[in-house]
Amino acid sequence: MPNSLTVSRFGLFISRDDDRLVEPLAGDSLVQAFRSQAAALAQRLYGSLAGSVPAVEIVASTNPSSARSGTHEKARFDTLIAKLPRIEETITFASVPWIISRRITLTSSALQSSSGRSKLWLSIHGMPQKPNRSQSGARATAFLAWVNQNELHLLSELRAAFVESLRAVPKTAASGLKFRDGSVRLNFTDDDTKPVAHLVDAIHYDHIELNQLRTTSDEELRKGLETVDHFASHAFADHKLKPKKFSVLNTTYGMQAVVCRLEGAPRYSSLLSGVARHMGDGGGYQDELDKLDAERPLSLDQIRSRSAALHISAGLASAEALRLERRVRTQAGHTSPAFAS
């Protein structure tokens, strides 16, 4: 589709060195403190923008396994999630103007227990203002190049804002909190072309291994692999990465993606890259639908609602964070029934 989205997500983790938490927060005290922290984080990051900072959204999240484990019988929720306002701006790079959207979310886990790990996510979404189907792959990598160039600055700014936001939290709950090793990054883009669809079928249905894909004589299949390889090669700014594994992820919402897990990135415990699509796209009436979209340019919100890359990367981000948390808890001997494999 000519209107495609490219997404980069960064996940940082916060916990404390000392297992002793003098005053864990719960109930109304937790809600009040976390709301104050989220507001301070938004003010620190967006206070220089013109106009007032929009309200921060606070939602409660419950782990379905908590009721079975009996560890949270009296709790109204397992953790709180703060969703900071989504900020949009227009930036030109590679001679193409892009609509760039940034959003930050934060969980309250580390304020609630001594072994809790709060997750701080920065999600950056990009869409070229003038869609062009024939150059979608090149433009997606141009977006990643821009993100890579600004990665260190954006994450440094985010860390500093979080540290400052802890002033809004009672000292006994904020004491000892620090950023941990083991951050996550995911890069995904939309691509509903036939070569990618052919690659999905070859991996998922025909179970063709990566080494076979690289030596195939099927031209369509080679084009699909080149698309995924080219995008993955821009996943990180200053290190040569090798794909560890290719797999296909199918969702119940009719979306699928070729997912590549990369190894060798010095700053990330998990680095994933992927090309996502809607099942059934790439043929039939798709060309006509693309023409209609080109005639009536869609807004960023409309593109976001249709983007397979956006939805799949969000699910994978949560899964990777949980996987790393399980590993840390196991290594520290803190595994509980709620986090058992």
CSV table of N, CA and C in Angstrom, one decimal, residues 207-262:
chain,number,residue,atom,x,y,z
A,207,HIS,N,8.0,-24.2,5.3
A,207,HIS,CA,9.0,-24.4,6.3
A,207,HIS,C,10.4,-24.3,5.7
A,208,ILE,N,10.6,-23.4,4.8
A,208,ILE,CA,11.9,-23.2,4.2
A,208,ILE,C,12.9,-22.5,5.1
A,209,GLU,N,14.0,-23.1,5.4
A,209,GLU,CA,15.0,-22.5,6.3
A,209,GLU,C,15.7,-21.3,5.6
A,210,LEU,N,16.4,-20.5,6.5
A,210,LEU,CA,17.0,-19.3,6.1
A,210,LEU,C,18.1,-19.5,5.0
A,211,ASN,N,18.9,-20.6,5.3
A,211,ASN,CA,20.0,-20.9,4.4
A,211,ASN,C,19.5,-21.3,3.0
A,212,GLN,N,18.3,-22.0,3.0
A,212,GLN,CA,17.7,-22.3,1.7
A,212,GLN,C,17.1,-21.1,1.0
A,213,LEU,N,16.6,-20.2,1.8
A,213,LEU,CA,16.0,-18.9,1.2
A,213,LEU,C,17.1,-18.1,0.5
A,214,ARG,N,18.3,-18.2,1.1
A,214,ARG,CA,19.4,-17.3,0.5
A,214,ARG,C,20.0,-18.0,-0.8
A,215,THR,N,19.7,-19.2,-1.1
A,215,THR,CA,20.2,-19.8,-2.3
A,215,THR,C,19.1,-20.2,-3.3
A,216,THR,N,17.9,-19.7,-3.0
A,216,THR,CA,16.8,-20.1,-3.9
A,216,THR,C,16.9,-19.5,-5.3
A,217,SER,N,16.3,-20.1,-6.3
A,217,SER,CA,16.3,-19.6,-7.6
A,217,SER,C,15.0,-18.9,-7.9
A,218,ASP,N,14.1,-18.9,-7.0
A,218,ASP,CA,12.8,-18.3,-7.1
A,218,ASP,C,12.9,-16.8,-7.0
A,219,GLU,N,12.8,-16.1,-8.1
A,219,GLU,CA,13.0,-14.6,-8.2
A,219,GLU,C,12.1,-13.9,-7.2
A,220,GLU,N,10.8,-14.2,-7.2
A,220,GLU,CA,9.9,-13.5,-6.3
A,220,GLU,C,10.3,-13.7,-4.9
A,221,LEU,N,10.7,-14.9,-4.5
A,221,LEU,CA,11.1,-15.2,-3.2
A,221,LEU,C,12.4,-14.4,-2.8
A,222,ARG,N,13.3,-14.3,-3.7
A,222,ARG,CA,14.5,-13.6,-3.5
A,222,ARG,C,14.2,-12.1,-3.2
A,223,LYS,N,13.3,-11.6,-4.0
A,223,LYS,CA,12.9,-10.2,-3.8
A,223,LYS,C,12.3,-9.9,-2.4
A,224,GLY,N,11.5,-10.9,-2.0
A,224,GLY,CA,10.9,-10.7,-0.6
A,224,GLY,C,12.0,-10.8,0.4
A,225,LEU,N,12.9,-11.7,0.3
A,225,LEU,CA,14.0,-11.8,1.3
A,225,LEU,C,14.9,-10.6,1.2
A,226,GLU,N,15.1,-10.0,0.1
A,226,GLU,CA,16.0,-8.8,0.0
A,226,GLU,C,15.3,-7.6,0.7
A,227,THR,N,13.9,-7.6,0.6
A,227,THR,CA,13.2,-6.5,1.3
A,227,THR,C,13.4,-6.6,2.8
A,228,VAL,N,13.3,-7.8,3.3
A,228,VAL,CA,13.4,-8.0,4.8
A,228,VAL,C,14.9,-7.7,5.2
A,229,ASP,N,15.8,-8.3,4.4
A,229,ASP,CA,17.2,-8.1,4.7
A,229,ASP,C,17.6,-6.6,4.7
A,230,HIS,N,17.2,-5.9,3.7
A,230,HIS,CA,17.5,-4.5,3.5
A,230,HIS,C,17.0,-3.7,4.7
A,231,PHE,N,15.8,-3.9,5.1
A,231,PHE,CA,15.2,-3.2,6.2
A,231,PHE,C,16.0,-3.5,7.5
A,232,ALA,N,16.3,-4.8,7.7
A,232,ALA,CA,17.0,-5.3,8.9
A,232,ALA,C,18.4,-4.7,9.0
A,233,SER,N,19.0,-4.5,7.9
A,233,SER,CA,20.4,-4.0,7.8
A,233,SER,C,20.5,-2.6,8.4
A,234,HIS,N,19.3,-1.9,8.5
A,234,HIS,CA,19.3,-0.5,9.0
A,234,HIS,C,18.8,-0.5,10.4
A,235,ALA,N,18.7,-1.6,11.1
A,235,ALA,CA,18.1,-1.7,12.4
A,235,ALA,C,18.9,-1.0,13.5
A,236,PHE,N,20.2,-0.8,13.3
A,236,PHE,CA,21.1,-0.3,14.3
A,236,PHE,C,22.2,0.6,13.6
A,237,ALA,N,22.6,1.6,14.3
A,237,ALA,CA,23.4,2.6,13.6
A,237,ALA,C,24.9,2.2,13.4
A,238,ASP,N,25.5,1.7,14.5
A,238,ASP,CA,27.0,1.6,14.4
A,238,ASP,C,27.5,0.2,14.6
A,239,HIS,N,26.8,-0.8,14.2
A,239,HIS,CA,27.3,-2.2,14.5
A,239,HIS,C,26.7,-3.1,13.4
A,240,LYS,N,27.6,-4.0,12.9
A,240,LYS,CA,27.2,-5.0,11.9
A,240,LYS,C,26.4,-6.1,12.6
A,241,LEU,N,25.2,-6.3,12.2
A,241,LEU,CA,24.3,-7.3,12.8
A,241,LEU,C,24.0,-8.5,11.9
A,242,LYS,N,23.9,-9.6,12.5
A,242,LYS,CA,23.5,-10.8,11.7
A,242,LYS,C,22.2,-11.4,12.2
A,243,PRO,N,21.3,-11.7,11.2
A,243,PRO,CA,20.0,-12.3,11.6
A,243,PRO,C,20.2,-13.6,12.3
A,244,LYS,N,19.6,-13.8,13.4
A,244,LYS,CA,19.7,-15.0,14.1
A,244,LYS,C,18.7,-16.0,13.7
A,245,LYS,N,17.5,-15.5,13.4
A,245,LYS,CA,16.4,-16.3,13.1
A,245,LYS,C,15.3,-15.6,12.3
A,246,PHE,N,14.7,-16.2,11.3
A,246,PHE,CA,13.5,-15.6,10.6
A,246,PHE,C,12.3,-16.4,11.1
A,247,SER,N,11.2,-15.8,11.3
A,247,SER,CA,10.0,-16.5,11.6
A,247,SER,C,8.8,-15.7,11.2
A,248,VAL,N,7.6,-16.3,11.1
A,248,VAL,CA,6.4,-15.6,10.7
A,248,VAL,C,5.5,-15.6,11.9
A,249,LEU,N,5.0,-14.4,12.1
A,249,LEU,CA,4.0,-14.2,13.2
A,249,LEU,C,2.6,-13.9,12.6
A,250,ASN,N,1.6,-14.7,12.9
A,250,ASN,CA,0.2,-14.5,12.5
A,250,ASN,C,-0.6,-14.1,13.7
A,251,THR,N,-1.5,-13.1,13.5
A,251,THR,CA,-2.3,-12.6,14.6
A,251,THR,C,-3.8,-13.0,14.3
A,252,THR,N,-4.6,-13.0,15.3
A,252,THR,CA,-6.0,-13.3,15.1
A,252,THR,C,-6.8,-12.2,14.4
A,253,TYR,N,-6.1,-11.0,14.2
A,253,TYR,CA,-6.7,-9.9,13.5
A,253,TYR,C,-6.4,-9.9,12.0
A,254,GLY,N,-5.9,-11.0,11.5
A,254,GLY,CA,-5.6,-11.0,10.0
A,254,GLY,C,-4.4,-10.3,9.6
A,255,MET,N,-3.4,-10.1,10.6
A,255,MET,CA,-2.1,-9.5,10.3
A,255,MET,C,-1.0,-10.5,10.4
A,256,GLN,N,0.1,-10.3,9.7
A,256,GLN,CA,1.2,-11.2,9.8
A,256,GLN,C,2.5,-10.5,9.5
A,257,ALA,N,3.6,-11.0,9.9
A,257,ALA,CA,4.9,-10.3,9.7
A,257,ALA,C,6.0,-11.3,9.7
A,258,VAL,N,7.0,-11.0,8.9
A,258,VAL,CA,8.3,-11.8,8.9
A,258,VAL,C,9.1,-11.1,9.9
A,259,VAL,N,9.5,-11.8,11.0
A,259,VAL,CA,10.2,-11.2,12.1
A,259,VAL,C,11.6,-11.7,12.1
A,260,CYS,N,12.6,-10.8,12.2
A,260,CYS,CA,14.0,-11.2,12.3
A,260,CYS,C,14.6,-10.8,13.6
A,261,ARG,N,15.1,-11.8,14.3
A,261,ARG,CA,15.8,-11.5,15.6
A,261,ARG,C,17.3,-11.3,15.3
A,262,LEU,N,17.8,-10.1,15.7
A,262,LEU,CA,19.2,-9.8,15.3
A,262,LEU,C,20.1,-9.9,16.6
